Coordinates of C-alpha atoms in Angstrom, one line a residue:
X25 CA -36.3 29.6 78.6
X26 CA -37.6 32.0 76.1
X27 CA -40.1 30.5 73.6
X28 CA -42.2 31.4 70.6
X29 CA -45.3 31.8 72.7
X30 CA -43.6 34.4 74.9
X31 CA -42.4 36.3 71.9
X32 CA -45.9 36.3 70.4
X33 CA -47.3 37.5 73.7
X34 CA -44.8 40.3 73.9
X35 CA -45.5 41.4 70.3
X36 CA -49.2 41.4 71.1
X37 CA -48.6 43.6 74.1
X38 CA -46.5 46.0 72.0
X39 CA -49.1 46.1 69.2
X40 CA -51.7 47.3 71.6
X41 CA -49.6 50.3 72.5
X42 CA -48.0 51.2 69.1
X43 CA -47.6 54.9 69.6
X44 CA -46.1 54.6 73.1
X45 CA -43.7 51.8 72.0
X46 CA -42.8 53.8 68.9
X47 CA -41.9 56.9 70.9
X48 CA -39.9 54.9 73.4
X49 CA -38.0 53.1 70.6
X50 CA -37.5 56.4 68.9
X51 CA -35.8 57.8 72.0
X52 CA -33.5 54.8 72.2
X53 CA -32.7 54.9 68.4
X54 CA -32.0 58.6 68.7
X55 CA -29.7 58.1 71.6
X56 CA -27.4 55.5 69.8
X57 CA -27.8 57.5 66.5
X58 CA -26.6 60.7 68.1
X59 CA -23.7 58.9 69.8
X60 CA -22.5 57.5 66.5
X61 CA -22.9 60.9 64.7
X62 CA -21.1 62.8 67.5
X63 CA -18.3 60.2 67.6
X64 CA -18.1 60.3 63.8
X65 CA -17.8 64.1 63.9
X66 CA -15.1 64.0 66.5
X67 CA -13.2 61.4 64.5
X68 CA -13.6 63.5 61.3
X69 CA -12.2 66.5 63.0
X70 CA -9.3 64.6 64.4
X71 CA -8.6 62.9 61.1
X72 CA -8.8 66.2 59.2
X73 CA -6.4 68.0 61.5
X74 CA -4.0 65.0 61.7
X75 CA -4.0 64.7 57.9
X76 CA -2.6 68.2 57.7
X77 CA 0.5 66.9 59.5
X78 CA 0.8 64.0 57.1
X79 CA 3.5 65.7 54.9
X80 CA 5.7 66.0 57.9
X81 CA 7.0 63.8 60.8
X82 CA 5.0 64.5 63.9
X83 CA 8.3 65.3 65.8
X84 CA 9.7 67.7 63.2
X85 CA 10.8 71.3 63.6
X86 CA 11.3 73.9 60.8
X87 CA 13.4 77.0 60.9
X88 CA 13.1 80.0 58.5
X89 CA 15.6 82.9 58.5
X90 CA 14.0 86.4 58.9
X91 CA 15.0 90.0 59.5
X92 CA 16.0 91.4 62.9
X93 CA 13.5 93.8 64.5
X94 CA 15.7 95.1 67.3
X95 CA 19.3 96.2 67.6
X96 CA 21.7 93.9 69.4
X97 CA 25.3 94.1 70.6
X98 CA 25.8 97.4 68.7
X99 CA 24.3 96.0 65.5
X100 CA 21.3 97.8 63.9
X101 CA 17.9 96.3 63.4
X102 CA 16.5 95.2 60.0
X103 CA 19.4 92.8 59.3
X104 CA 18.7 89.9 57.1
X105 CA 19.5 86.5 58.6
X106 CA 20.8 83.8 56.2
X107 CA 21.3 80.1 56.8
X108 CA 24.4 78.4 55.6
X109 CA 26.6 75.3 56.4
X110 CA 27.3 76.7 59.9
X111 CA 23.6 76.5 60.8
X112 CA 23.4 73.0 59.4
X113 CA 26.5 71.9 61.4
X114 CA 25.1 73.5 64.6
X115 CA 21.8 71.6 64.3
X116 CA 23.4 68.4 63.0
X117 CA 26.2 68.1 65.6
X118 CA 25.6 70.5 68.5
X119 CA 22.0 69.7 69.5
X120 CA 21.6 66.2 71.1
X121 CA 17.9 65.9 70.6
X122 CA 18.1 66.1 66.8
X123 CA 17.6 62.9 64.8
X124 CA 17.4 63.8 61.1
X125 CA 18.3 67.0 59.4
X126 CA 17.7 68.5 56.0
X127 CA 18.1 71.9 54.4
X128 CA 15.9 73.2 51.6
X129 CA 16.9 75.0 48.4
X130 CA 14.1 75.9 46.0
X131 CA 14.2 76.6 42.3
X132 CA 11.4 76.8 39.8
X133 CA 12.0 74.9 36.6
X134 CA 10.5 73.6 33.4
X135 CA 11.0 69.9 33.2
X136 CA 11.1 68.3 29.8
X137 CA 11.1 64.7 28.6
X138 CA 11.1 64.3 24.8
X139 CA 8.1 66.3 23.7
X140 CA 6.4 66.5 27.1
X141 CA 7.1 69.3 29.5
X142 CA 5.6 71.1 32.6
X143 CA 6.5 73.6 35.3
X144 CA 7.4 72.3 38.8
X145 CA 9.6 73.2 41.7
X146 CA 13.0 71.7 42.0
X147 CA 13.7 71.3 45.8
X148 CA 17.3 70.6 47.0
X149 CA 17.3 68.5 50.1
X150 CA 19.5 66.0 52.0
X151 CA 18.9 62.2 52.0
X152 CA 17.2 62.5 55.4
X153 CA 14.4 64.7 54.0
X154 CA 12.5 61.4 53.3
X155 CA 12.1 60.8 57.0
X156 CA 11.3 64.4 57.9
X157 CA 8.7 65.0 55.2
X158 CA 7.2 61.5 55.0
X159 CA 8.4 61.0 51.4
X160 CA 7.6 57.4 50.4
X161 CA 9.2 55.7 47.3
X162 CA 7.3 52.4 47.0
X163 CA 9.0 49.2 46.0
X164 CA 9.6 49.0 42.3
X165 CA 9.6 52.8 41.9
X166 CA 13.3 53.3 42.4
X167 CA 14.8 55.0 45.5
X168 CA 15.2 58.4 47.2
X169 CA 18.4 60.4 47.4
X170 CA 21.3 58.9 49.4
X171 CA 24.4 60.4 51.0
X172 CA 26.6 59.6 48.0
X173 CA 24.2 61.6 45.7
X174 CA 24.5 64.6 48.1
X175 CA 28.3 64.3 48.7
X176 CA 29.1 64.0 45.0
X177 CA 26.6 66.6 43.8
X178 CA 25.1 64.2 41.5
X179 CA 22.5 65.3 38.9
X180 CA 19.9 62.9 39.9
X181 CA 16.2 63.6 40.5
X182 CA 13.3 62.0 42.4
X183 CA 10.0 62.9 40.8
X184 CA 6.4 62.8 42.0
X185 CA 3.8 60.4 40.6
X186 CA 2.1 63.5 39.1
X187 CA 5.3 64.4 37.2
X188 CA 5.6 60.8 36.0
X189 CA 2.1 60.9 34.7
X190 CA 2.6 64.1 32.7
X191 CA 6.1 63.5 31.3
X192 CA 6.2 59.7 31.0
X193 CA 2.6 58.5 30.7
X194 CA 2.8 54.7 31.1
X195 CA 6.5 54.5 30.5
X196 CA 8.9 53.5 33.2
X197 CA 10.9 56.7 34.1
X198 CA 13.7 55.0 36.2
X199 CA 17.1 55.6 34.5
X200 CA 15.7 58.1 32.0
X201 CA 16.9 61.7 31.7
X202 CA 14.8 64.8 32.0
X203 CA 16.0 68.3 31.3
X204 CA 15.5 71.3 33.6
X205 CA 15.1 74.7 31.8
X206 CA 16.6 73.2 28.7
X207 CA 20.1 73.3 30.3
X208 CA 20.7 70.6 32.9
X209 CA 19.9 66.9 32.4
X210 CA 18.9 64.9 35.5
X211 CA 18.7 61.1 35.7
X212 CA 15.4 59.9 37.3
X213 CA 16.3 57.5 40.2
X214 CA 12.9 57.3 41.9
X215 CA 9.2 58.2 41.9
X216 CA 7.5 59.1 45.2
X217 CA 3.9 58.8 46.2
X218 CA 2.3 62.3 46.2
X219 CA -1.2 61.2 47.3
X220 CA -0.7 63.0 50.6
X221 CA 0.6 66.2 49.1
X222 CA -1.2 69.5 49.2
X223 CA -1.5 71.6 46.1
X224 CA -1.5 70.7 42.4
X225 CA 2.2 70.5 41.8
X226 CA 4.2 68.3 44.1
X227 CA 7.9 69.1 43.7
X228 CA 10.8 67.1 42.4
X229 CA 13.8 66.5 44.7
X230 CA 17.5 66.8 43.9
X231 CA 20.6 66.9 46.2
X232 CA 20.8 70.3 47.9
X233 CA 24.5 70.4 47.0
X234 CA 23.6 70.1 43.3
X235 CA 20.9 72.8 43.7
X236 CA 23.4 75.2 45.4
X237 CA 26.0 74.6 42.8
X238 CA 23.6 75.3 39.9
X239 CA 21.0 77.7 41.1
X240 CA 21.7 79.1 44.5
X241 CA 25.2 80.3 44.7
X242 CA 25.7 82.5 47.8
X243 CA 22.1 82.6 48.8
X244 CA 22.2 80.0 51.5
X245 CA 19.4 77.8 52.5
X246 CA 15.7 78.7 52.4
X247 CA 15.0 76.7 55.5
X248 CA 16.2 73.9 57.8
X249 CA 14.0 70.9 58.7
X250 CA 14.9 68.4 61.4
X251 CA 13.3 65.9 63.7
X252 CA 13.8 65.7 67.5
X253 CA 13.5 62.9 70.0
X254 CA 12.3 62.9 73.6
X255 CA 10.2 66.0 73.5
X256 CA 6.9 64.5 74.7
X257 CA 5.6 67.3 76.8
X258 CA 4.8 70.9 76.2
X259 CA 7.3 72.0 78.8
X260 CA 10.2 70.0 77.2
X261 CA 9.3 71.6 73.8
X262 CA 9.3 75.1 75.2
X263 CA 12.7 74.7 76.9
X264 CA 14.1 73.1 73.7
X265 CA 12.9 76.0 71.5
X266 CA 14.2 78.5 74.0
X267 CA 17.7 76.8 74.0
X268 CA 17.6 76.6 70.2
X269 CA 16.9 80.3 69.8
X270 CA 19.7 81.1 72.2
X271 CA 22.2 79.0 70.1
X272 CA 21.0 80.4 66.8
X273 CA 21.0 84.0 68.3
X274 CA 24.6 83.5 69.4
X275 CA 25.6 82.1 65.9
X276 CA 24.0 85.0 64.0
X277 CA 24.4 87.7 66.7
X278 CA 20.7 88.6 67.2
X279 CA 18.6 88.8 70.3
X280 CA 17.1 85.4 71.1
X281 CA 13.8 87.0 72.0
X282 CA 13.6 88.6 68.5
X283 CA 10.9 86.5 66.9
X284 CA 11.3 88.2 63.6
X285 CA 14.9 87.1 63.2
X286 CA 14.1 83.4 63.4
X287 CA 10.7 81.8 62.6
X288 CA 10.1 78.4 64.2
X289 CA 7.4 75.8 63.5
X290 CA 7.4 73.0 66.0
X291 CA 5.1 70.2 64.8
X292 CA 5.6 68.2 67.9
X293 CA 4.2 71.0 70.1
X294 CA 1.4 71.6 67.6
X295 CA 0.4 67.9 67.8
X296 CA 0.4 68.0 71.6
X297 CA -1.9 71.0 71.6
X298 CA -4.2 69.4 69.1
X299 CA -4.3 66.2 71.1
X300 CA -5.3 68.1 74.3
X301 CA -8.1 69.8 72.4
X302 CA -9.3 66.5 70.9
X303 CA -9.3 65.0 74.4
X304 CA -11.7 67.7 75.6
X305 CA -13.8 67.4 72.5
X306 CA -14.0 63.6 72.9
X307 CA -15.0 63.9 76.5
X308 CA -17.7 66.4 75.6
X309 CA -19.0 64.2 72.8
X310 CA -19.1 61.1 75.2
X311 CA -21.1 63.1 77.8
X312 CA -23.6 64.3 75.3
X313 CA -23.9 60.9 73.6
X314 CA -24.3 59.0 76.9
X315 CA -26.9 61.6 78.1
X316 CA -28.9 60.9 74.9
X317 CA -28.7 57.2 75.6
X318 CA -29.8 57.6 79.2
X319 CA -32.8 59.6 78.0
X320 CA -33.8 56.6 75.9
X321 CA -33.2 54.1 78.8
X322 CA -35.3 56.2 81.1
X323 CA -38.0 56.1 78.5
X324 CA -37.8 52.3 78.4
X325 CA -38.0 52.1 82.2
X326 CA -41.1 54.4 82.3
X327 CA -43.0 52.5 79.6
X328 CA -42.3 49.2 81.4
X329 CA -43.6 50.7 84.7
X330 CA -46.7 51.8 82.8
X331 CA -47.0 48.4 81.3
X332 CA -46.9 46.7 84.7
X333 CA -49.5 49.1 86.0
X334 CA -51.8 48.4 83.1
X335 CA -51.4 44.7 83.3
X336 CA -51.7 44.4 87.1
X337 CA -55.0 42.5 86.9
X338 CA -53.6 40.2 84.2
X339 CA -50.4 39.5 86.3
X340 CA -52.6 38.7 89.3
X341 CA -54.6 36.2 87.3
X342 CA -51.5 34.6 85.9
X343 CA -50.1 34.1 89.5
X344 CA -53.4 32.8 90.7
X345 CA -53.4 30.0 88.1
X346 CA -49.9 29.0 88.9
X347 CA -47.5 31.4 87.1
X348 CA -44.2 31.6 88.9
X349 CA -42.5 35.0 89.8
X350 CA -39.7 34.1 87.4
X351 CA -42.1 33.6 84.5
X352 CA -43.5 37.1 85.1
X353 CA -40.1 38.6 85.6
X354 CA -38.9 36.9 82.3
X355 CA -41.9 38.3 80.3
X356 CA -41.3 41.9 81.4
X357 CA -37.5 41.9 81.0
X358 CA -37.7 40.3 77.5
X359 CA -40.1 42.9 76.4
X360 CA -37.6 45.6 77.6
X361 CA -34.8 43.8 75.8
X362 CA -36.8 43.5 72.6
X363 CA -37.6 47.2 72.5
X364 CA -34.0 48.3 73.2
X365 CA -32.4 45.7 70.9
X366 CA -34.6 46.6 67.8
X367 CA -34.5 50.3 68.4
X368 CA -30.8 50.3 69.2
X369 CA -30.0 48.2 66.1
X370 CA -32.0 50.6 63.9
X371 CA -30.2 53.6 65.4
X372 CA -26.9 51.9 64.9
X373 CA -27.5 51.1 61.2
X374 CA -28.8 54.6 60.5
X375 CA -25.9 56.2 62.2
X376 CA -23.3 54.1 60.4
X377 CA -25.1 54.7 57.1
X378 CA -25.1 58.5 57.6
X379 CA -21.4 58.6 58.6
X380 CA -20.3 56.3 55.8
X381 CA -22.4 58.4 53.3
X382 CA -20.8 61.6 54.5
X383 CA -17.3 60.0 54.3
X384 CA -17.9 58.9 50.7
X385 CA -19.3 62.3 49.7
X386 CA -16.3 64.0 51.2
X387 CA -13.9 61.6 49.3
X388 CA -15.6 62.6 46.1
X389 CA -15.4 66.3 46.8
X390 CA -11.8 66.1 48.3
X391 CA -9.7 69.1 47.5
X392 CA -5.9 69.3 47.2
X393 CA -5.6 71.8 50.0
X394 CA -5.5 71.4 53.8
X395 CA -8.7 70.1 55.4
X396 CA -10.2 70.2 58.9
X397 CA -12.6 67.3 58.4
X398 CA -11.9 63.9 57.0
X399 CA -13.3 60.4 57.2
X400 CA -16.0 60.9 59.8
X401 CA -16.6 57.2 60.5
X402 CA -16.7 55.3 63.7
X403 CA -14.9 52.0 64.5
X404 CA -17.5 49.2 64.2
X405 CA -16.2 47.6 67.4
X406 CA -17.0 50.8 69.3
X407 CA -20.5 50.9 67.8
X408 CA -21.3 47.3 68.7
X409 CA -20.0 47.8 72.2
X410 CA -22.2 50.9 72.6
X411 CA -25.2 49.0 71.3
X412 CA -24.6 46.0 73.6
X413 CA -24.2 48.4 76.5
X414 CA -27.5 49.9 75.5
X415 CA -29.3 46.6 75.5
X416 CA -27.8 45.7 78.9
X417 CA -29.0 49.1 80.2
X418 CA -32.4 48.4 78.8
X419 CA -32.5 45.1 80.6
X420 CA -31.6 46.9 83.9
X421 CA -34.3 49.5 83.1
X422 CA -36.9 46.7 82.8
X423 CA -35.7 45.0 85.9
X424 CA -37.3 47.4 88.4
X425 CA -40.8 47.1 86.8
X426 CA -40.3 43.4 86.5
X427 CA -39.5 43.0 90.2
X428 CA -42.5 45.1 91.0
X429 CA -44.6 42.8 88.9
X430 CA -43.4 39.7 90.8
X431 CA -44.5 41.2 94.1
X432 CA -48.0 41.7 92.9
X433 CA -50.5 39.9 95.2
X434 CA -53.0 37.8 93.1
X435 CA -55.9 38.9 95.3
X436 CA -55.1 42.6 95.2
X437 CA -54.3 42.4 91.5
X438 CA -57.6 40.9 90.6
X439 CA -59.3 43.8 92.5
X440 CA -57.3 46.4 90.5
X441 CA -59.3 48.4 88.0

């Protein structure tokens, strides 16, 4: 068993070689510190890029109409493509992978409630936009648009928490009426959480049928958003987009290879590409971090070998007066464990402190726009496991010198200089 006398003896040995022990401990601390910093940087990059997708479902696709850049079937180039109900019907009913669909009709407006007013965008959407764009109306804050609102072209509106703050202050807006451009009154039916929105002016949502009736007669839809199911590989996504372009090209009579006629953003494919990049980055980080740890472990092994060499005479005397091989083994291994445990713990604490500090600083300096770095922290469980693994490796590193010490012959040891 390990006792206080053994600890005192180990500390005495360490105190006689302060610089060497410090440098060895520094190598171990640096290894675990760098592993935490690198993992934190990797997580920060992953969280930052992932947060840029937070406004949309990860399996969403967006289509924008464009202008043809090549002639097709006797038609000239430079034709304007417009989306209308035929496009909505095609995507809604003719493409089996589609789950939710919404169109988008935009209109700038000055919204007024009593004496308060401000400029925001009115966005006409379907009831399924909430699923596609991750629009969350929390309990107690009303509801989002429903199918009846869309079908009956109701003059109802879902505002952001920012709009609520400006127009209503602390007043409950549900059921109240706000006026758009001093002409149309909308009843507020819900307030959505805009904390994940980019920009300073998250929009207000109204039924797209209402938006078309009032603001967008004959102009069609600005874009179409929808989510898809089952596209879990890059190959499936590429085939789906190719088939989609063929169907849209047939509907609007343009060449499916004409990228200017139809712009496509496939979030699912973007996420797959990002994940593959993150996998490579994570592997690189782990290799670098483990290499740093191994450097520290090698240092521990070396110092223990030197310790055994320097204490050969002492070990011989111990064995001559009755010390068992196990007691010698225990002393060397515990010294190795003490160095790696203390140094590893200090490196772990410093690494966590640095990553948490960076995270807090970034929260305070957070902008409203897209970011590529966010919350560079490391899961505590991962850190603890890495530290425990370091201690185990330190134990193994001390095992070889310890076994060498047990094989020391008392007679030869006492002759050692």
